[in-house]
Structures are given as C-alpha cells and as structure tokens.
PDB file of N, CA and C in Angstrom:
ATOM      1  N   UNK A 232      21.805 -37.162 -30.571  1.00 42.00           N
ATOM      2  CA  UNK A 232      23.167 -37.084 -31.094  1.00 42.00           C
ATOM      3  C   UNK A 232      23.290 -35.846 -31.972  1.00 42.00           C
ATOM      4  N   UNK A 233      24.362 -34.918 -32.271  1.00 48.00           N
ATOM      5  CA  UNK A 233      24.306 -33.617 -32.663  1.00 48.00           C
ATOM      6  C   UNK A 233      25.632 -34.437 -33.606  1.00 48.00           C
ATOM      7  N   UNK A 234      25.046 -34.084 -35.044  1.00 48.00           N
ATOM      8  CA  UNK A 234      25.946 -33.926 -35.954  1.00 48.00           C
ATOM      9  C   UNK A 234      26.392 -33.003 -36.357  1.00 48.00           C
ATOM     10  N   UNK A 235      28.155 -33.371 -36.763  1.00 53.00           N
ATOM     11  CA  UNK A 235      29.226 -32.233 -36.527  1.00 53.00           C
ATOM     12  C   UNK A 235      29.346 -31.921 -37.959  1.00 53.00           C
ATOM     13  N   UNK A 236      29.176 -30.912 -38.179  1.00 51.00           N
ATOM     14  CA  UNK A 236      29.543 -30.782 -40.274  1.00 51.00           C
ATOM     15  C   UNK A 236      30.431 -29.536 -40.255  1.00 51.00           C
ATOM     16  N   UNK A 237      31.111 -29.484 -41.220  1.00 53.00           N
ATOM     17  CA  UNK A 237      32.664 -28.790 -41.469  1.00 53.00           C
ATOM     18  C   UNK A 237      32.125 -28.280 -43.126  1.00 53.00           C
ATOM     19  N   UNK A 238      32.461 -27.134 -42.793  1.00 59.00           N
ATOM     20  CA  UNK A 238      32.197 -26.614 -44.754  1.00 59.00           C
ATOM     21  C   UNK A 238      33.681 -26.392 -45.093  1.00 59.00           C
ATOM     22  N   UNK A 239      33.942 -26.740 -46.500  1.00 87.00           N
ATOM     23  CA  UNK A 239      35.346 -26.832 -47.614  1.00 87.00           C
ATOM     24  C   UNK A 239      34.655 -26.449 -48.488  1.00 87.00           C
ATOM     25  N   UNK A 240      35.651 -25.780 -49.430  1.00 89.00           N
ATOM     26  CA  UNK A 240      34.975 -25.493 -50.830  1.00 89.00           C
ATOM     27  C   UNK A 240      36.214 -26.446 -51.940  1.00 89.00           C
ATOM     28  N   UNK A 241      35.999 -26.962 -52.760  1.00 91.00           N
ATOM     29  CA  UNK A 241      36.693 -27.755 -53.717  1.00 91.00           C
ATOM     30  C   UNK A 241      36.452 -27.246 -55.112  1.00 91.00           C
ATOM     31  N   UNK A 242      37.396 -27.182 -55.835  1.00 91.00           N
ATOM     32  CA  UNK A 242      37.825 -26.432 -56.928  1.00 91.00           C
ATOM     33  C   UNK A 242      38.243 -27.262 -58.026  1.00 91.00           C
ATOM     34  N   UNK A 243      37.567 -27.300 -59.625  1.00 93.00           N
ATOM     35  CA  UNK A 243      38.126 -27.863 -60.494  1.00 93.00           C
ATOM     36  C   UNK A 243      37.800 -27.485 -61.903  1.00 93.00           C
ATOM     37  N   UNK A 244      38.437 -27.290 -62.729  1.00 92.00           N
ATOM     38  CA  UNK A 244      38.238 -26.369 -64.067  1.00 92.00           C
ATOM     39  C   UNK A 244      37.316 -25.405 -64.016  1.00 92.00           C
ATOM     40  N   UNK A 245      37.608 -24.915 -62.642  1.00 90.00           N
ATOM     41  CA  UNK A 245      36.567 -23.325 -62.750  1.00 90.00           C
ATOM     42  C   UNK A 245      35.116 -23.930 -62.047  1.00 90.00           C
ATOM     43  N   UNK A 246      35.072 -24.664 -61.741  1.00 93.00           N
ATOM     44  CA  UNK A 246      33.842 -24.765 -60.922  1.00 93.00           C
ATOM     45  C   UNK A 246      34.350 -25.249 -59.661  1.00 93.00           C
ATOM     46  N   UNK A 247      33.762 -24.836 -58.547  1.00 92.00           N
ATOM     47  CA  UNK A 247      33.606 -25.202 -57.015  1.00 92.00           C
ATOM     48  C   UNK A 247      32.107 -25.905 -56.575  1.00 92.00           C
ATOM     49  N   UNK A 248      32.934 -26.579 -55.779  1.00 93.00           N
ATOM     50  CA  UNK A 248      31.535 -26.949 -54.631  1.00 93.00           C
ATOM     51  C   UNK A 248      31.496 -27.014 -52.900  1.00 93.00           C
ATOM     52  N   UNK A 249      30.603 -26.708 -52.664  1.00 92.00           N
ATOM     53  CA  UNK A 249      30.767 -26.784 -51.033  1.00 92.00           C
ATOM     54  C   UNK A 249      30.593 -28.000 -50.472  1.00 92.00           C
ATOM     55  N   UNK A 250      31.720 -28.248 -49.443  1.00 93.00           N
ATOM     56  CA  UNK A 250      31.939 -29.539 -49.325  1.00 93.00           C
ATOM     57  C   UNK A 250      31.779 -29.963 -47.606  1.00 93.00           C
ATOM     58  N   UNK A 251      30.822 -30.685 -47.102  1.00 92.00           N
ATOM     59  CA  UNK A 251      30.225 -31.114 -46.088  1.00 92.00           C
ATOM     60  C   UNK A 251      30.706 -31.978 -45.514  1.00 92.00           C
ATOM     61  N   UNK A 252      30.745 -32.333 -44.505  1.00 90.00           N
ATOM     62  CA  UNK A 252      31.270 -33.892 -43.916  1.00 90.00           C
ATOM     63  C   UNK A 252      29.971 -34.345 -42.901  1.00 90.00           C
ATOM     64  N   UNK A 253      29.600 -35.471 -42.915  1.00 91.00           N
ATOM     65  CA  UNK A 253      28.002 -35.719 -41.662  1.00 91.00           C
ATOM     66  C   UNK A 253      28.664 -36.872 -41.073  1.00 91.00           C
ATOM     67  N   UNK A 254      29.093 -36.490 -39.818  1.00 89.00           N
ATOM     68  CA  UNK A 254      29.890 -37.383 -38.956  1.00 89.00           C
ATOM     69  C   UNK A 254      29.152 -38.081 -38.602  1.00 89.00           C
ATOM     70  N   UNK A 255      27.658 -38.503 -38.838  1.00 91.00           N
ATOM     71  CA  UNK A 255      26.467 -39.502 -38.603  1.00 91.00           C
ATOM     72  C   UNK A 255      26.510 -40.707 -39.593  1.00 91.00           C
ATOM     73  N   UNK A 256      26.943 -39.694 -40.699  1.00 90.00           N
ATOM     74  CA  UNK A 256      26.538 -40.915 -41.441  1.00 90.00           C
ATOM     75  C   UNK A 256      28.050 -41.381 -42.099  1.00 90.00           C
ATOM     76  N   UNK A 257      29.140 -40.931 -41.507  1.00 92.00           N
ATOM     77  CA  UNK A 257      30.641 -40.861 -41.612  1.00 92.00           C
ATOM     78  C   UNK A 257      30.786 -40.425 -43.384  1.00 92.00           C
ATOM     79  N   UNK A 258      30.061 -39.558 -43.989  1.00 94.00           N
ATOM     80  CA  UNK A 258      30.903 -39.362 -45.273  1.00 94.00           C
ATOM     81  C   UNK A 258      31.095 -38.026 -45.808  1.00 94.00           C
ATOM     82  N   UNK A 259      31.844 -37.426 -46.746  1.00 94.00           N
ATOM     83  CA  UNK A 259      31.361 -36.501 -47.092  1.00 94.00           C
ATOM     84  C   UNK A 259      30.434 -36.475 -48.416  1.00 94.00           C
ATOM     85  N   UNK A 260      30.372 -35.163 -48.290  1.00 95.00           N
ATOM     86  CA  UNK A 260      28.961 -34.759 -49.662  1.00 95.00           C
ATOM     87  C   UNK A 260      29.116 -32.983 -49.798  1.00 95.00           C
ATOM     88  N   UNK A 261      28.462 -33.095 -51.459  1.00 95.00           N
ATOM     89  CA  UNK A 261      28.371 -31.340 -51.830  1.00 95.00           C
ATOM     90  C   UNK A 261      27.962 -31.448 -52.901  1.00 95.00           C
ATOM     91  N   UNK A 262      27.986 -29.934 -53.235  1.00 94.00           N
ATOM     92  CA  UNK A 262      27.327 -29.697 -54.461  1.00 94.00           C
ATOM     93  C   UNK A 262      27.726 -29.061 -54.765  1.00 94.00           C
ATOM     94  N   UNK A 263      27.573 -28.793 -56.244  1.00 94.00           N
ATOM     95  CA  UNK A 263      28.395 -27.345 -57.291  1.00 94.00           C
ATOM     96  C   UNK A 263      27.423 -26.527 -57.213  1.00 94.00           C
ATOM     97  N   UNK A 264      27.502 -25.313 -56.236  1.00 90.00           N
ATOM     98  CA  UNK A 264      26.966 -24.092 -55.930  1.00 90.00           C
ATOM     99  C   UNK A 264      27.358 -23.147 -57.758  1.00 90.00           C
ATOM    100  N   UNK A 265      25.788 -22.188 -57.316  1.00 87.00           N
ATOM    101  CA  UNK A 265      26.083 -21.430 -58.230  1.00 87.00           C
ATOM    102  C   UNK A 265      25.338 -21.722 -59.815  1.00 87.00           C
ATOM    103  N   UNK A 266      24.680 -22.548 -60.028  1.00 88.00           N
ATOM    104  CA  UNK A 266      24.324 -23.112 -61.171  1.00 88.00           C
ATOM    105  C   UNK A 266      22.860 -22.818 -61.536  1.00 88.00           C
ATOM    106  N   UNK A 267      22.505 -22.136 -62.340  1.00 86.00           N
ATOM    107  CA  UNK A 267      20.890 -22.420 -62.452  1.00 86.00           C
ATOM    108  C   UNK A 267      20.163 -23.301 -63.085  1.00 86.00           C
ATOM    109  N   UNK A 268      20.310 -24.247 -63.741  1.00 86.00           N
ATOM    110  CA  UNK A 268      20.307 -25.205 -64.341  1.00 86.00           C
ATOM    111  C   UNK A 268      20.615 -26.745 -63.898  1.00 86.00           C
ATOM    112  N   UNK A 269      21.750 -27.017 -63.958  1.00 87.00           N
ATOM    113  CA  UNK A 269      22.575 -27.867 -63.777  1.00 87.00           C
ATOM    114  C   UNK A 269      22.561 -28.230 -61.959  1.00 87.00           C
ATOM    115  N   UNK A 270      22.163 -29.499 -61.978  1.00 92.00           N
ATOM    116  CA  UNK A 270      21.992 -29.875 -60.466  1.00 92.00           C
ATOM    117  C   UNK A 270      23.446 -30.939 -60.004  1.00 92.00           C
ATOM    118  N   UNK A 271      24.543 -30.654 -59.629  1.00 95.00           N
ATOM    119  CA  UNK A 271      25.567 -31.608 -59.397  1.00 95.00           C
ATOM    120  C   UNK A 271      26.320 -32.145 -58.266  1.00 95.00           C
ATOM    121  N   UNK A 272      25.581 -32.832 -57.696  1.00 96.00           N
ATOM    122  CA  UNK A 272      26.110 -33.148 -56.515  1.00 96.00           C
ATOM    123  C   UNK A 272      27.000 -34.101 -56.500  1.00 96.00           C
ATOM    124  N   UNK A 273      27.860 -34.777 -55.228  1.00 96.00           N
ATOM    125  CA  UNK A 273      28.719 -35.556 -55.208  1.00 96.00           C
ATOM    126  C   UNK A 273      29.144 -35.976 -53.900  1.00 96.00           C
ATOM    127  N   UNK A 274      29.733 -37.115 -53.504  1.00 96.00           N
ATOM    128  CA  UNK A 274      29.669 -37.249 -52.141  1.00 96.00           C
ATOM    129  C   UNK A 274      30.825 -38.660 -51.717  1.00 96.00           C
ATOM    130  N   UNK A 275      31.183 -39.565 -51.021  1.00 96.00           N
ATOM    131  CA  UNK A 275      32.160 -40.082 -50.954  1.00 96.00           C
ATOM    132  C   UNK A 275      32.847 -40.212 -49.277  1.00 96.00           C
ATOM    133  N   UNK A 276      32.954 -41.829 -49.227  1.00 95.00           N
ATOM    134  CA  UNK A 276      33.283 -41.965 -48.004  1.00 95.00           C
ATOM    135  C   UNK A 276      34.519 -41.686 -47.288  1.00 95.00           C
ATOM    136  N   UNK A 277      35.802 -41.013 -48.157  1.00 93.00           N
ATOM    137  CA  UNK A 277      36.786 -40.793 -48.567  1.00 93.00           C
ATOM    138  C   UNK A 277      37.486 -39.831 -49.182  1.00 93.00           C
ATOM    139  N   UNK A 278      38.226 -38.272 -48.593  1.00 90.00           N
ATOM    140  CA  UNK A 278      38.200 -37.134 -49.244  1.00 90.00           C
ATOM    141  C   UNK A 278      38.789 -37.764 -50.980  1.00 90.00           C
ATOM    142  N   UNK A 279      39.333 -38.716 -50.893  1.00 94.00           N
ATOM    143  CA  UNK A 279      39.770 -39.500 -52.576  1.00 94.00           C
ATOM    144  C   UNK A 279      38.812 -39.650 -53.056  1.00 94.00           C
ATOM    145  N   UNK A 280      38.147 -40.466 -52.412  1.00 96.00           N
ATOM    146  CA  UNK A 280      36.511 -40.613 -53.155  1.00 96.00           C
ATOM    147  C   UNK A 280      35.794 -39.305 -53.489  1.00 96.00           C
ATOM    148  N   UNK A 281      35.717 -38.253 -52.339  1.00 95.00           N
ATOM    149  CA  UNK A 281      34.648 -37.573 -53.116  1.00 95.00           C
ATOM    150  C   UNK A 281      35.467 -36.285 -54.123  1.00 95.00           C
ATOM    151  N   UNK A 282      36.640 -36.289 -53.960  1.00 94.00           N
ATOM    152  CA  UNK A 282      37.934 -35.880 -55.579  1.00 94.00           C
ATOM    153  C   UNK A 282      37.316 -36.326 -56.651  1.00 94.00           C
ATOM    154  N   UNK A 283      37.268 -37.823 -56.104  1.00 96.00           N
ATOM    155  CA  UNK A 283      37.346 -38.530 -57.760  1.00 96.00           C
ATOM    156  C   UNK A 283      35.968 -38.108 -58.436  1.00 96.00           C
ATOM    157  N   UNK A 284      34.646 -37.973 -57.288  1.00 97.00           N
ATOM    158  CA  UNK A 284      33.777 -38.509 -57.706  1.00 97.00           C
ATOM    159  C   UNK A 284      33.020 -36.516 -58.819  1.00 97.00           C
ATOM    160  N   UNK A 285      33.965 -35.412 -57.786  1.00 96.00           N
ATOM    161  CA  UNK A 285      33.868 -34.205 -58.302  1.00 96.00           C
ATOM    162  C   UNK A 285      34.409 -33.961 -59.796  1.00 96.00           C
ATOM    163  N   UNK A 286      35.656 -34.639 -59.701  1.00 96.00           N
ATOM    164  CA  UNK A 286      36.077 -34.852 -60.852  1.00 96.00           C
ATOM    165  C   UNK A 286      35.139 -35.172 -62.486  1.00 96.00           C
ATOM    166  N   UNK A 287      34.668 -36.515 -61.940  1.00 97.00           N
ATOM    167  CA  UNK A 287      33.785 -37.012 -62.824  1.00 97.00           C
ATOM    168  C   UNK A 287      33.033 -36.062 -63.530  1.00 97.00           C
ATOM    169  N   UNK A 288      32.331 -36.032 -62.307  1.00 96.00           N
ATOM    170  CA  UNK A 288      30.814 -35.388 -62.124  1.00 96.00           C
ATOM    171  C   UNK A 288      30.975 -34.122 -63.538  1.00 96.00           C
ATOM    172  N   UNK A 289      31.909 -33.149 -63.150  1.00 95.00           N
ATOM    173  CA  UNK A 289      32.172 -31.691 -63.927  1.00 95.00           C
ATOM    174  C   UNK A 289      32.871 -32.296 -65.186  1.00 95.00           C
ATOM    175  N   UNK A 290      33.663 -33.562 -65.367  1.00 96.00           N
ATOM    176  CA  UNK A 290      33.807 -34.022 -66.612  1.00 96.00           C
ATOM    177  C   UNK A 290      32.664 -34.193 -67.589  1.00 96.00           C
ATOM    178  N   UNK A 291      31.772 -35.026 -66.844  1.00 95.00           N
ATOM    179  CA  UNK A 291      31.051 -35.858 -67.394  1.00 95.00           C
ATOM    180  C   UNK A 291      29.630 -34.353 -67.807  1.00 95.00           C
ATOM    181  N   UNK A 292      29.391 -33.251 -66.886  1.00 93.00           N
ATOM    182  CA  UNK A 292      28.708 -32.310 -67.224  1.00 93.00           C
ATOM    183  C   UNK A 292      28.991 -31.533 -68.334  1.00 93.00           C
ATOM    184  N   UNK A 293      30.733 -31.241 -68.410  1.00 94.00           N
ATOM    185  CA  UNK A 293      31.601 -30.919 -69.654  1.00 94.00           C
ATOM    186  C   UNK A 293      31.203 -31.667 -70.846  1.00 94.00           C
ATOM    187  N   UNK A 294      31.127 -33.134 -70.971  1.00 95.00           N
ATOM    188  CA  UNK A 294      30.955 -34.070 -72.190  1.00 95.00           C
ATOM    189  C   UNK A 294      29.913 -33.624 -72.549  1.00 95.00           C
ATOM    190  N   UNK A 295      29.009 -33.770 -71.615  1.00 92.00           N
ATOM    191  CA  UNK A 295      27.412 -34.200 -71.809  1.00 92.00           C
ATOM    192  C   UNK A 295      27.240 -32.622 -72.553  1.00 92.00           C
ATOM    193  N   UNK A 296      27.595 -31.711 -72.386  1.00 89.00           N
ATOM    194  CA  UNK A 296      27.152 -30.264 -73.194  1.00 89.00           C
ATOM    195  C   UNK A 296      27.530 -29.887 -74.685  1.00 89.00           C
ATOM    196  N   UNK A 297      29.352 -30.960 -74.738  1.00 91.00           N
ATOM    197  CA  UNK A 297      30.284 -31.260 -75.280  1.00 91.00           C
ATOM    198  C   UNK A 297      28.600 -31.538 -77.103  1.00 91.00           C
ATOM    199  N   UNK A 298      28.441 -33.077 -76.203  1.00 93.00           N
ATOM    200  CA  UNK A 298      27.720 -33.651 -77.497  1.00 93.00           C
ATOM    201  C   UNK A 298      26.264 -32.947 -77.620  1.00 93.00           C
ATOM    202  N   UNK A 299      25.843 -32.308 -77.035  1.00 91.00           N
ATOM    203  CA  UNK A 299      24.213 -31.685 -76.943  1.00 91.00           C
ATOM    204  C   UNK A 299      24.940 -30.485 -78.343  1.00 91.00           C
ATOM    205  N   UNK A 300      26.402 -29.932 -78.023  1.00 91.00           N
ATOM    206  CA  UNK A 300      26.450 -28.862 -78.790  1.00 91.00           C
ATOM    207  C   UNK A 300      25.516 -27.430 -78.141  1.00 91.00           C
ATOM    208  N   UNK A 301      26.263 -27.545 -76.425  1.00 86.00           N
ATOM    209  CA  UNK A 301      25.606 -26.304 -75.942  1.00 86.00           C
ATOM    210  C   UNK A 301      26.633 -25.907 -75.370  1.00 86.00           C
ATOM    211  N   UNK A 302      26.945 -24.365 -75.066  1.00 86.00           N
ATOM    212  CA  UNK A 302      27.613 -23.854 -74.108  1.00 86.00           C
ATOM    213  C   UNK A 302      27.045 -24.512 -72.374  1.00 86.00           C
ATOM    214  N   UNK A 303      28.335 -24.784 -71.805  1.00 84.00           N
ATOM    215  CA  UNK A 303      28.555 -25.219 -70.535  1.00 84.00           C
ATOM    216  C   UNK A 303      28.357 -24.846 -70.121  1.00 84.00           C
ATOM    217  N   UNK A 304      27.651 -24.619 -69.072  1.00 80.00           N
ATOM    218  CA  UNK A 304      26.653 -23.509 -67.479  1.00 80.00           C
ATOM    219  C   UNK A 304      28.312 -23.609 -66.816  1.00 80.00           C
ATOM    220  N   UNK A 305      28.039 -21.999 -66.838  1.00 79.00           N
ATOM    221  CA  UNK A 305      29.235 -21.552 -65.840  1.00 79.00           C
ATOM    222  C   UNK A 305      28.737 -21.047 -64.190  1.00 79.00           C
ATOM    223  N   UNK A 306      29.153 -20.983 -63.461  1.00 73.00           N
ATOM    224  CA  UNK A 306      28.377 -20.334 -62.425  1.00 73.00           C
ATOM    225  C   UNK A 306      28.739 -18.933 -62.123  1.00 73.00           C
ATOM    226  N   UNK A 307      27.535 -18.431 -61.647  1.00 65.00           N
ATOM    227  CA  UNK A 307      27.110 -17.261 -61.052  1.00 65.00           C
ATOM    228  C   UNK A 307      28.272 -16.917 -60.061  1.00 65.00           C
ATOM    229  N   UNK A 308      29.057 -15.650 -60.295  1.00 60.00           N
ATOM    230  CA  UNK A 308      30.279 -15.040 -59.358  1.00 60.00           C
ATOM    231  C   UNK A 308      29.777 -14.146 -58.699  1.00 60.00           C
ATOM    232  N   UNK A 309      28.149 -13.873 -58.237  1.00 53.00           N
ATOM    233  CA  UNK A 309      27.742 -12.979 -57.362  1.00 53.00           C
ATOM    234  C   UNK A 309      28.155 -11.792 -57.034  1.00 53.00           C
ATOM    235  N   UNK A 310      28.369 -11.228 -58.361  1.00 48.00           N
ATOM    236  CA  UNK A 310      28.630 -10.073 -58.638  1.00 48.00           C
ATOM    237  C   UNK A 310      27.928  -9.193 -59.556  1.00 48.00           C
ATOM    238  N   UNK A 311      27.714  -8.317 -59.551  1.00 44.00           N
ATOM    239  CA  UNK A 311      26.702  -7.327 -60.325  1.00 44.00           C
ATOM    240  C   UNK A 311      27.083  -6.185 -61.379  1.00 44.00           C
ATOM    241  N   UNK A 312      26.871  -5.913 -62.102  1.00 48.00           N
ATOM    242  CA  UNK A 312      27.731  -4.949 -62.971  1.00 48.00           C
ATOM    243  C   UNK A 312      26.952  -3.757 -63.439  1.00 48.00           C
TER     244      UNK A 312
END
C-alpha cells in the first residue's frame, strides 16, 4: 500500500509548522520547523484538531518560557547576513 502525504505549512504568532497528512493511518501531523532547541510537534485526526492542538502546543511553549523567565526560541529564517 503506498501512502499518500500532502505538505501545508500552518502559521501562528510567528511560528510555522509543516503539516503532513498519512492517509494510512488517516491523520494529520507536524512539526514546528526551524527550532534548535525546542522539539514541537502536533498532530490530529481533524484539520480542527490539529489547529487546536498547534495552537496549544506554541501557547503552552510561550508560557512555559513565560515562567522559566527565558527568551522564547524563535526560529531560524534561513537567511544569512
């Protein structure tokens, strides 16, 4: 069986992720490209679901830096100066 996958990129307070679909296992999934640090994936049987779940995810990475009292990992714009 040859699984069919579709790349999207999804966008939210300045961070993106590339966004997959695995018609095998019927869901989508991704990750916030770009990060050296910070590992954030997300995934969802339901383009709502995996909204909500991106949503979170970059909230909850926002908080979590929020209370550490660190600057927020921004990602890499693959660009050189």
């Amino acid at each position: 069986m040859e699984v069919n996958i579709m790349d999207n990129i999804m966008e939210y307070k300045g961070y993106w992720a590339r966004i997959k679909y695995s018609d095998e296992d019927e869901c989508f999934y991704g990750k916030v490209e770009g990060l050296k640090k910070a590992l954030i994936l997300i995934e969802g049987n339901s383009v709502e679901e995996l909204k909500e779940d991106f949503k979170n995810a970059i909230d909850e990475h926002l908080k979590m830096c929020e209370e550490t009292n660190s600057d927020p990992e921004r990602q890499c714009k693959g660009s050189l100066n």
